[in-house]
């Protein structure tokens, strides 16, 4: 081979190698991450755009949003391309917005009403419908609405809440937010209908009930409160394993209103949290899904309160922002930043396990997380027994509504 041809061959080989490592390897790596997430979060959105629950993944049409291993490859490919395009667009938008920044710390993050967002395949917005709605509605006395996101099969936790803090104040309404049972819990459909008939506090949507669908469930429930509980002052979202000190929470909210607090979200603030890169983790989120190194400040999803003058703004922002599967980060972090909401950190919201050695300690908290049904009943009985020495252990119904009007 002539020297000139040899140089040409070597140069072409080096160029091909460089192209492979610069473009092909990162693409394959991000594709694999997206694919793993889709497999890890199987069932992320199991509804059709017409609002129907998908019963058979093998009969899915092009109008249905399916995230299953069988369809992960084409979905991951389209998702990755959309994400890469979205990143380039957002970089250009951020640069242009930074020039016009007038000092507002949220100015470079806000998106106008006409902004368009690239929606990936698993974040198409399903049309939500309600299969079961509460029999007991809000009225003029309702000051605080609790939306308790509960898994379909956790009957004992719901019953424990009803028997304890769930009925502790006449100015409060509590609704359990459920979705449609997954295949393994399909046999519980009749029990859910009977539970709704007996208690009248079940709000069930057509969204498949899975942890990965919690953002969809919560957002849909917030939209429901706008039309069904429009006169209330506050909406609280909690998990179904949370104990709430309703009386003290109402009194604190009344104090804040008298002080003029508006457009706020209150809970336990978390800063500088990083996406979980452990593929075995429940919260695994690869860079193909969330590219930033840290999440924005957000409130723990175990329990937080939203002033209702903020709910409509959050829902409006949700129509302009790509859906993110971690509910607390999406609603209290990303959306709250979009609408310049005030995030209030309150240490009386405990999002980790509080020892049961002294149940009276729960009277100093607004909310405590990770309780079993037995522990919920034990704490309540200890605080409210006739000979209790716990502070604030009055056995009368809490009457804080006068503080609001």
Tab-separated table of C-alpha atoms in Angstrom:
chain	number	residue	atom	x	y	z
A	1	UNK	CA	0.000	0.000	0.000
A	2	UNK	CA	1.322	3.389	-0.955
A	3	UNK	CA	2.184	5.789	1.926
A	4	UNK	CA	-0.492	8.303	0.853
A	5	UNK	CA	-3.168	5.630	0.817
A	6	UNK	CA	-1.941	4.403	4.192
A	7	UNK	CA	-2.298	7.870	5.702
A	8	UNK	CA	-5.802	8.185	4.221
A	9	UNK	CA	-6.813	4.804	5.614
A	10	UNK	CA	-5.434	5.575	9.093
A	11	UNK	CA	-7.103	8.997	9.088
A	12	UNK	CA	-10.466	7.514	8.125
A	13	UNK	CA	-10.137	4.835	10.794
A	14	UNK	CA	-9.306	7.409	13.467
A	15	UNK	CA	-12.251	9.602	12.395
A	16	UNK	CA	-14.632	6.652	12.538
A	17	UNK	CA	-13.320	5.696	15.986
A	18	UNK	CA	-13.657	9.270	17.241
A	19	UNK	CA	-17.208	9.522	15.857
A	20	UNK	CA	-18.117	6.246	17.587
A	21	UNK	CA	-16.919	7.358	21.021
A	22	UNK	CA	-18.266	10.915	20.786
A	23	UNK	CA	-21.714	10.202	19.366
A	24	UNK	CA	-22.591	6.511	19.316
A	25	UNK	CA	-21.429	5.463	22.798
A	26	UNK	CA	-23.257	8.289	24.667
A	27	UNK	CA	-26.393	7.599	22.614
A	28	UNK	CA	-26.309	3.894	23.480
A	29	UNK	CA	-25.625	4.658	27.138
A	30	UNK	CA	-28.564	7.067	27.430
A	31	UNK	CA	-30.751	4.683	25.433
A	32	UNK	CA	-29.938	1.860	27.846
A	33	UNK	CA	-30.713	4.109	30.820
A	34	UNK	CA	-34.056	5.111	29.338
A	35	UNK	CA	-34.815	1.484	28.548
A	36	UNK	CA	-33.940	0.388	32.085
A	37	UNK	CA	-36.162	3.072	33.548
A	38	UNK	CA	-39.069	2.000	31.381
A	39	UNK	CA	-38.616	-1.604	32.446
A	40	UNK	CA	-38.100	-0.562	36.087
A	41	UNK	CA	-41.209	1.632	36.002
A	42	UNK	CA	-43.409	-0.812	34.093
A	43	UNK	CA	-46.947	0.514	34.138
A	44	UNK	CA	-45.891	4.171	34.438
A	45	UNK	CA	-48.902	5.398	32.460
A	46	UNK	CA	-51.468	2.729	31.803
A	47	UNK	CA	-54.357	4.725	30.422
A	48	UNK	CA	-55.456	5.592	26.946
A	49	UNK	CA	-55.754	9.164	25.703
A	50	UNK	CA	-59.505	8.558	25.635
A	51	UNK	CA	-59.368	7.986	29.386
A	52	UNK	CA	-59.877	4.220	29.255
A	53	UNK	CA	-57.820	1.890	31.408
A	54	UNK	CA	-55.714	-0.445	29.351
A	55	UNK	CA	-56.613	-4.027	30.185
A	56	UNK	CA	-54.408	-5.893	27.718
A	57	UNK	CA	-50.996	-4.527	26.829
A	58	UNK	CA	-50.790	-6.713	23.731
A	59	UNK	CA	-53.902	-5.104	22.219
A	60	UNK	CA	-52.660	-1.540	22.617
A	61	UNK	CA	-53.351	0.833	19.780
A	62	UNK	CA	-51.269	3.795	18.653
A	63	UNK	CA	-53.517	6.042	20.782
A	64	UNK	CA	-52.547	4.308	24.019
A	65	UNK	CA	-49.649	5.118	26.298
A	66	UNK	CA	-48.023	1.833	27.280
A	67	UNK	CA	-44.783	1.452	29.156
A	68	UNK	CA	-44.013	-2.244	29.145
A	69	UNK	CA	-40.895	-4.224	28.354
A	70	UNK	CA	-42.496	-5.335	25.082
A	71	UNK	CA	-42.648	-1.755	23.810
A	72	UNK	CA	-39.680	-0.272	25.645
A	73	UNK	CA	-37.289	-0.117	22.665
A	74	UNK	CA	-39.315	2.131	20.331
A	75	UNK	CA	-40.586	4.239	23.236
A	76	UNK	CA	-37.083	4.710	24.660
A	77	UNK	CA	-35.731	5.696	21.248
A	78	UNK	CA	-38.418	8.326	20.664
A	79	UNK	CA	-38.130	9.531	24.266
A	80	UNK	CA	-34.383	9.948	24.052
A	81	UNK	CA	-34.613	11.924	20.817
A	82	UNK	CA	-37.275	14.177	22.352
A	83	UNK	CA	-35.192	14.697	25.481
A	84	UNK	CA	-32.076	15.606	23.494
A	85	UNK	CA	-34.094	18.085	21.415
A	86	UNK	CA	-35.714	19.509	24.550
A	87	UNK	CA	-32.332	20.070	26.182
A	88	UNK	CA	-31.015	21.990	23.181
A	89	UNK	CA	-34.184	24.125	23.057
A	90	UNK	CA	-34.090	24.825	26.781
A	91	UNK	CA	-30.429	25.861	26.632
A	92	UNK	CA	-31.237	28.366	23.874
A	93	UNK	CA	-34.290	29.637	25.798
A	94	UNK	CA	-32.339	30.006	29.034
A	95	UNK	CA	-29.625	32.014	27.280
A	96	UNK	CA	-32.131	34.396	25.721
A	97	UNK	CA	-34.052	34.773	28.983
A	98	UNK	CA	-30.945	35.473	31.029
A	99	UNK	CA	-30.283	38.561	28.929
A	100	UNK	CA	-33.665	39.999	29.906
A	101	UNK	CA	-33.483	38.931	33.527
A	102	UNK	CA	-34.559	41.804	35.764
A	103	UNK	CA	-33.348	40.322	39.046
A	104	UNK	CA	-36.229	37.957	39.835
A	105	UNK	CA	-34.577	34.666	40.766
A	106	UNK	CA	-37.307	32.750	38.970
A	107	UNK	CA	-37.204	34.825	35.760
A	108	UNK	CA	-34.880	32.462	33.932
A	109	UNK	CA	-37.013	29.458	34.859
A	110	UNK	CA	-40.487	30.724	34.049
A	111	UNK	CA	-42.174	29.658	30.830
A	112	UNK	CA	-44.729	31.869	29.134
A	113	UNK	CA	-48.280	30.847	28.360
A	114	UNK	CA	-47.395	30.268	24.730
A	115	UNK	CA	-44.355	28.133	25.429
A	116	UNK	CA	-44.342	24.624	24.048
A	117	UNK	CA	-42.785	21.689	25.813
A	118	UNK	CA	-41.465	18.479	24.312
A	119	UNK	CA	-43.534	15.684	25.835
A	120	UNK	CA	-41.878	12.290	25.871
A	121	UNK	CA	-43.797	9.128	25.132
A	122	UNK	CA	-44.535	8.274	28.740
A	123	UNK	CA	-45.599	11.796	29.684
A	124	UNK	CA	-48.540	12.184	27.331
A	125	UNK	CA	-51.400	13.615	29.324
A	126	UNK	CA	-54.185	11.042	29.792
A	127	UNK	CA	-57.755	12.240	30.093
A	128	UNK	CA	-58.733	11.567	33.695
A	129	UNK	CA	-62.211	10.404	34.625
A	130	UNK	CA	-63.582	9.470	38.036
A	131	UNK	CA	-65.004	6.002	38.598
A	132	UNK	CA	-65.869	6.698	42.264
A	133	UNK	CA	-66.421	10.067	43.933
A	134	UNK	CA	-67.037	10.981	47.594
A	135	UNK	CA	-70.584	11.061	48.872
A	136	UNK	CA	-69.672	13.723	51.446
A	137	UNK	CA	-68.748	17.004	49.806
A	138	UNK	CA	-67.177	20.219	51.018
A	139	UNK	CA	-69.327	23.010	52.407
A	140	UNK	CA	-68.960	26.561	53.707
A	141	UNK	CA	-67.395	25.320	56.954
A	142	UNK	CA	-64.608	23.384	55.210
A	143	UNK	CA	-61.263	25.025	55.893
A	144	UNK	CA	-58.864	22.213	55.083
A	145	UNK	CA	-59.123	19.321	52.608
A	146	UNK	CA	-56.913	16.264	53.035
A	147	UNK	CA	-56.065	14.296	49.905
A	148	UNK	CA	-54.669	11.016	51.214
A	149	UNK	CA	-52.961	9.115	48.398
A	150	UNK	CA	-53.503	5.464	49.197
A	151	UNK	CA	-52.656	2.188	47.484
A	152	UNK	CA	-55.685	0.116	46.529
A	153	UNK	CA	-54.890	-2.816	48.822
A	154	UNK	CA	-54.163	-0.801	51.992
A	155	UNK	CA	-57.600	-1.084	53.577
A	156	UNK	CA	-56.267	-1.311	57.148
A	157	UNK	CA	-54.387	1.985	56.912
A	158	UNK	CA	-57.461	3.788	55.581
A	159	UNK	CA	-59.614	2.339	58.351
A	160	UNK	CA	-57.015	3.369	60.952
A	161	UNK	CA	-57.035	6.962	59.676
A	162	UNK	CA	-60.845	7.053	59.739
A	163	UNK	CA	-60.827	5.800	63.322
A	164	UNK	CA	-58.217	8.319	64.487
A	165	UNK	CA	-57.181	11.699	63.106
A	166	UNK	CA	-59.339	11.529	59.967
A	167	UNK	CA	-62.472	12.502	61.876
A	168	UNK	CA	-60.899	14.913	64.347
A	169	UNK	CA	-62.367	18.230	63.165
A	170	UNK	CA	-65.699	19.363	61.755
A	171	UNK	CA	-63.968	21.953	59.549
A	172	UNK	CA	-61.957	19.298	57.697
A	173	UNK	CA	-62.801	17.002	54.793
A	174	UNK	CA	-60.709	13.919	54.085
A	175	UNK	CA	-60.712	11.955	50.829
A	176	UNK	CA	-58.720	8.853	49.916
A	177	UNK	CA	-57.258	9.134	46.412
A	178	UNK	CA	-57.103	5.780	44.621
A	179	UNK	CA	-56.527	4.543	41.091
A	180	UNK	CA	-57.545	1.412	39.241
A	181	UNK	CA	-56.133	-1.852	40.655
A	182	UNK	CA	-53.135	-3.383	38.951
A	183	UNK	CA	-53.577	-6.917	37.626
A	184	UNK	CA	-52.467	-8.520	40.903
A	185	UNK	CA	-55.126	-6.536	42.821
A	186	UNK	CA	-57.927	-6.783	40.265
A	187	UNK	CA	-59.862	-9.036	42.661
A	188	UNK	CA	-60.228	-6.060	45.060
A	189	UNK	CA	-62.418	-3.972	42.731
A	190	UNK	CA	-65.617	-5.059	44.468
A	191	UNK	CA	-64.165	-4.332	47.914
A	192	UNK	CA	-63.249	-0.785	46.839
A	193	UNK	CA	-66.790	-0.153	45.590
A	194	UNK	CA	-68.179	-1.436	48.895
A	195	UNK	CA	-65.717	0.743	50.868
A	196	UNK	CA	-66.905	3.781	48.936
A	197	UNK	CA	-70.535	2.886	49.570
A	198	UNK	CA	-69.964	2.489	53.317
A	199	UNK	CA	-67.714	5.488	54.012
A	200	UNK	CA	-68.352	7.874	51.107
A	201	UNK	CA	-64.783	9.217	51.128
A	202	UNK	CA	-63.142	7.436	48.157
A	203	UNK	CA	-61.976	9.414	45.122
A	204	UNK	CA	-60.983	6.878	42.456
A	205	UNK	CA	-59.693	7.791	38.995
A	206	UNK	CA	-59.156	5.744	35.847
A	207	UNK	CA	-55.353	5.946	36.317
A	208	UNK	CA	-53.729	2.625	37.161
A	209	UNK	CA	-52.694	2.644	40.821
A	210	UNK	CA	-48.911	2.376	40.939
A	211	UNK	CA	-46.163	4.315	42.667
A	212	UNK	CA	-44.938	5.632	39.336
A	213	UNK	CA	-48.381	7.115	38.667
A	214	UNK	CA	-48.481	9.104	41.920
A	215	UNK	CA	-47.824	12.392	40.116
A	216	UNK	CA	-50.839	11.798	37.864
A	217	UNK	CA	-53.045	10.818	40.813
A	218	UNK	CA	-52.092	13.840	42.887
A	219	UNK	CA	-52.440	16.324	40.050
A	220	UNK	CA	-55.850	14.922	39.121
A	221	UNK	CA	-57.004	15.120	42.752
A	222	UNK	CA	-55.869	18.749	43.009
A	223	UNK	CA	-57.879	19.543	39.883
A	224	UNK	CA	-60.898	17.842	41.468
A	225	UNK	CA	-60.678	20.074	44.550
A	226	UNK	CA	-60.766	23.205	42.371
A	227	UNK	CA	-64.292	22.323	41.223
A	228	UNK	CA	-65.581	20.332	44.213
A	229	UNK	CA	-64.019	22.212	47.159
A	230	UNK	CA	-63.507	25.677	45.729
A	231	UNK	CA	-64.360	27.513	48.967
A	232	UNK	CA	-61.740	25.820	51.119
A	233	UNK	CA	-58.632	27.702	52.201
A	234	UNK	CA	-56.080	24.878	52.185
A	235	UNK	CA	-55.400	21.511	50.591
A	236	UNK	CA	-53.092	19.006	52.271
A	237	UNK	CA	-51.626	16.026	50.453
A	238	UNK	CA	-50.477	13.119	52.634
A	239	UNK	CA	-49.520	9.480	52.304
A	240	UNK	CA	-51.712	6.819	53.889
A	241	UNK	CA	-49.123	5.916	56.568
A	242	UNK	CA	-49.039	9.408	58.083
A	243	UNK	CA	-50.337	10.602	61.446
A	244	UNK	CA	-51.592	14.203	61.426
A	245	UNK	CA	-52.088	16.477	64.432
A	246	UNK	CA	-55.131	18.166	62.908
A	247	UNK	CA	-55.897	20.579	65.725
A	248	UNK	CA	-52.423	22.103	65.916
A	249	UNK	CA	-52.133	22.219	62.137
A	250	UNK	CA	-55.414	24.139	61.859
A	251	UNK	CA	-54.300	26.581	64.524
A	252	UNK	CA	-50.984	27.181	62.741
A	253	UNK	CA	-52.741	27.758	59.421
A	254	UNK	CA	-55.132	30.205	61.106
A	255	UNK	CA	-52.168	32.114	62.539
A	256	UNK	CA	-50.508	32.260	59.122
A	257	UNK	CA	-53.651	33.600	57.499
A	258	UNK	CA	-53.983	36.330	60.095
A	259	UNK	CA	-50.364	37.245	59.306
A	260	UNK	CA	-51.253	37.585	55.629
A	261	UNK	CA	-49.558	34.463	54.248
A	262	UNK	CA	-50.569	33.816	50.635
A	263	UNK	CA	-49.520	31.545	47.751
A	264	UNK	CA	-47.471	29.201	49.882
A	265	UNK	CA	-46.698	25.530	50.330
A	266	UNK	CA	-45.667	24.273	53.756
A	267	UNK	CA	-43.948	21.058	54.775
A	268	UNK	CA	-40.438	19.741	55.337
A	269	UNK	CA	-38.066	21.336	52.860
A	270	UNK	CA	-35.380	19.234	51.187
A	271	UNK	CA	-32.443	20.945	49.481
A	272	UNK	CA	-29.654	19.751	47.192
A	273	UNK	CA	-31.126	16.277	46.709
A	274	UNK	CA	-29.564	14.362	43.824
A	275	UNK	CA	-31.258	11.947	41.414
A	276	UNK	CA	-30.890	8.359	42.569
A	277	UNK	CA	-28.592	6.507	40.167
A	278	UNK	CA	-28.923	3.087	41.810
A	279	UNK	CA	-30.714	0.952	39.227
A	280	UNK	CA	-32.179	-1.240	41.974
A	281	UNK	CA	-33.638	1.707	43.860
A	282	UNK	CA	-37.328	2.520	44.019
A	283	UNK	CA	-36.442	6.105	43.046
A	284	UNK	CA	-33.967	5.313	40.258
A	285	UNK	CA	-33.865	8.210	37.779
A	286	UNK	CA	-31.212	8.172	35.006
A	287	UNK	CA	-29.791	11.298	33.416
A	288	UNK	CA	-31.802	10.562	30.290
A	289	UNK	CA	-34.898	11.426	32.349
A	290	UNK	CA	-33.514	14.205	34.571
A	291	UNK	CA	-30.280	15.802	33.371
A	292	UNK	CA	-29.535	18.283	36.189
A	293	UNK	CA	-27.152	17.273	38.959
A	294	UNK	CA	-29.555	18.225	41.764
A	295	UNK	CA	-33.292	18.640	42.182
A	296	UNK	CA	-34.735	22.069	43.007
A	297	UNK	CA	-35.724	22.624	46.657
A	298	UNK	CA	-38.930	20.692	47.316
A	299	UNK	CA	-41.176	19.526	50.161
A	300	UNK	CA	-41.305	15.929	51.303
A	301	UNK	CA	-44.271	14.208	49.692
A	302	UNK	CA	-45.243	12.440	52.920
A	303	UNK	CA	-47.279	15.508	53.943
A	304	UNK	CA	-47.508	19.097	52.756
A	305	UNK	CA	-50.109	21.882	52.688
A	306	UNK	CA	-50.979	24.170	49.762
A	307	UNK	CA	-52.912	27.411	50.074
A	308	UNK	CA	-55.789	27.126	47.604
A	309	UNK	CA	-54.974	30.476	45.997
A	310	UNK	CA	-51.967	28.617	44.562
A	311	UNK	CA	-53.613	25.413	43.316
A	312	UNK	CA	-54.967	26.823	40.051
A	313	UNK	CA	-51.586	28.355	39.232
A	314	UNK	CA	-49.856	25.019	39.821
A	315	UNK	CA	-52.312	23.225	37.547
A	316	UNK	CA	-51.766	25.863	34.880
A	317	UNK	CA	-48.003	25.393	35.112
A	318	UNK	CA	-48.486	21.638	34.765
A	319	UNK	CA	-49.929	22.125	31.272
A	320	UNK	CA	-46.675	23.761	30.196
A	321	UNK	CA	-44.159	21.506	31.921
A	322	UNK	CA	-43.129	17.994	31.035
A	323	UNK	CA	-44.449	15.446	33.513
A	324	UNK	CA	-41.933	14.065	36.010
A	325	UNK	CA	-42.675	10.815	37.784
A	326	UNK	CA	-41.603	11.800	41.346
A	327	UNK	CA	-44.669	13.613	42.673
A	328	UNK	CA	-43.149	15.757	45.431
A	329	UNK	CA	-40.297	16.970	43.223
A	330	UNK	CA	-42.678	17.711	40.343
A	331	UNK	CA	-45.411	19.543	42.273
A	332	UNK	CA	-43.564	21.199	45.156
A	333	UNK	CA	-40.243	21.625	43.360
A	334	UNK	CA	-40.609	22.139	39.614
A	335	UNK	CA	-44.149	23.532	39.425
A	336	UNK	CA	-43.774	25.684	42.540
A	337	UNK	CA	-40.664	27.239	41.021
A	338	UNK	CA	-42.537	27.933	37.784
A	339	UNK	CA	-45.205	29.950	39.634
A	340	UNK	CA	-42.842	31.589	42.164
A	341	UNK	CA	-44.561	29.924	45.111
A	342	UNK	CA	-43.281	30.413	48.627
A	343	UNK	CA	-41.928	27.170	50.117
A	344	UNK	CA	-42.135	27.207	53.912
A	345	UNK	CA	-39.921	24.775	55.792
A	346	UNK	CA	-41.532	23.580	59.025
A	347	UNK	CA	-39.672	21.096	61.228
A	348	UNK	CA	-42.960	19.884	62.732
A	349	UNK	CA	-43.498	17.858	59.537
A	350	UNK	CA	-41.506	14.664	60.187
A	351	UNK	CA	-40.888	12.665	57.023
A	352	UNK	CA	-38.835	9.933	58.706
A	353	UNK	CA	-39.864	7.398	61.306
A	354	UNK	CA	-40.516	8.886	64.769
A	355	UNK	CA	-39.785	6.442	67.644
A	356	UNK	CA	-42.852	5.029	69.390
A	357	UNK	CA	-41.164	4.971	72.800
A	358	UNK	CA	-43.014	8.169	73.756
A	359	UNK	CA	-46.294	8.585	71.829
A	360	UNK	CA	-46.811	11.963	73.508
A	361	UNK	CA	-44.005	13.270	71.316
A	362	UNK	CA	-46.490	13.189	68.441
A	363	UNK	CA	-48.379	16.119	69.982
A	364	UNK	CA	-45.413	18.365	69.115
A	365	UNK	CA	-45.624	17.425	65.418
A	366	UNK	CA	-47.968	18.389	62.598
A	367	UNK	CA	-47.340	15.146	60.721
A	368	UNK	CA	-45.367	11.940	61.245
A	369	UNK	CA	-44.537	9.379	58.589
A	370	UNK	CA	-44.181	5.588	58.283
A	371	UNK	CA	-46.731	4.364	60.807
A	372	UNK	CA	-48.471	1.003	60.619
A	373	UNK	CA	-52.241	0.742	61.213
A	374	UNK	CA	-51.557	-0.514	64.737
A	375	UNK	CA	-49.179	2.360	65.465
A	376	UNK	CA	-51.716	4.928	64.220
A	377	UNK	CA	-54.305	3.556	66.626
A	378	UNK	CA	-51.793	3.274	69.465
A	379	UNK	CA	-50.639	6.887	69.180
A	380	UNK	CA	-54.219	8.141	69.022
A	381	UNK	CA	-55.322	6.047	72.021
A	382	UNK	CA	-52.320	7.108	74.088
A	383	UNK	CA	-52.881	10.810	73.453
A	384	UNK	CA	-56.670	10.758	73.930
A	385	UNK	CA	-57.186	8.324	76.791
A	386	UNK	CA	-58.916	9.865	79.868
A	387	UNK	CA	-55.819	9.786	82.077
A	388	UNK	CA	-53.401	10.983	79.393
A	389	UNK	CA	-50.741	13.467	80.431
A	390	UNK	CA	-49.898	14.386	76.842
A	391	UNK	CA	-50.110	18.086	76.047
A	392	UNK	CA	-53.110	18.983	73.941
A	393	UNK	CA	-54.900	15.692	74.587
A	394	UNK	CA	-58.418	17.124	74.712
A	395	UNK	CA	-61.020	14.537	73.759
A	396	UNK	CA	-63.423	17.128	72.321
A	397	UNK	CA	-63.725	17.702	68.592
A	398	UNK	CA	-61.338	20.393	67.464
A	399	UNK	CA	-63.085	23.682	66.761
A	400	UNK	CA	-60.616	25.944	65.001
A	401	UNK	CA	-62.838	27.100	62.147
A	402	UNK	CA	-63.694	30.375	63.884
A	403	UNK	CA	-60.074	31.441	63.514
A	404	UNK	CA	-60.390	31.497	59.726
A	405	UNK	CA	-63.525	33.568	59.170
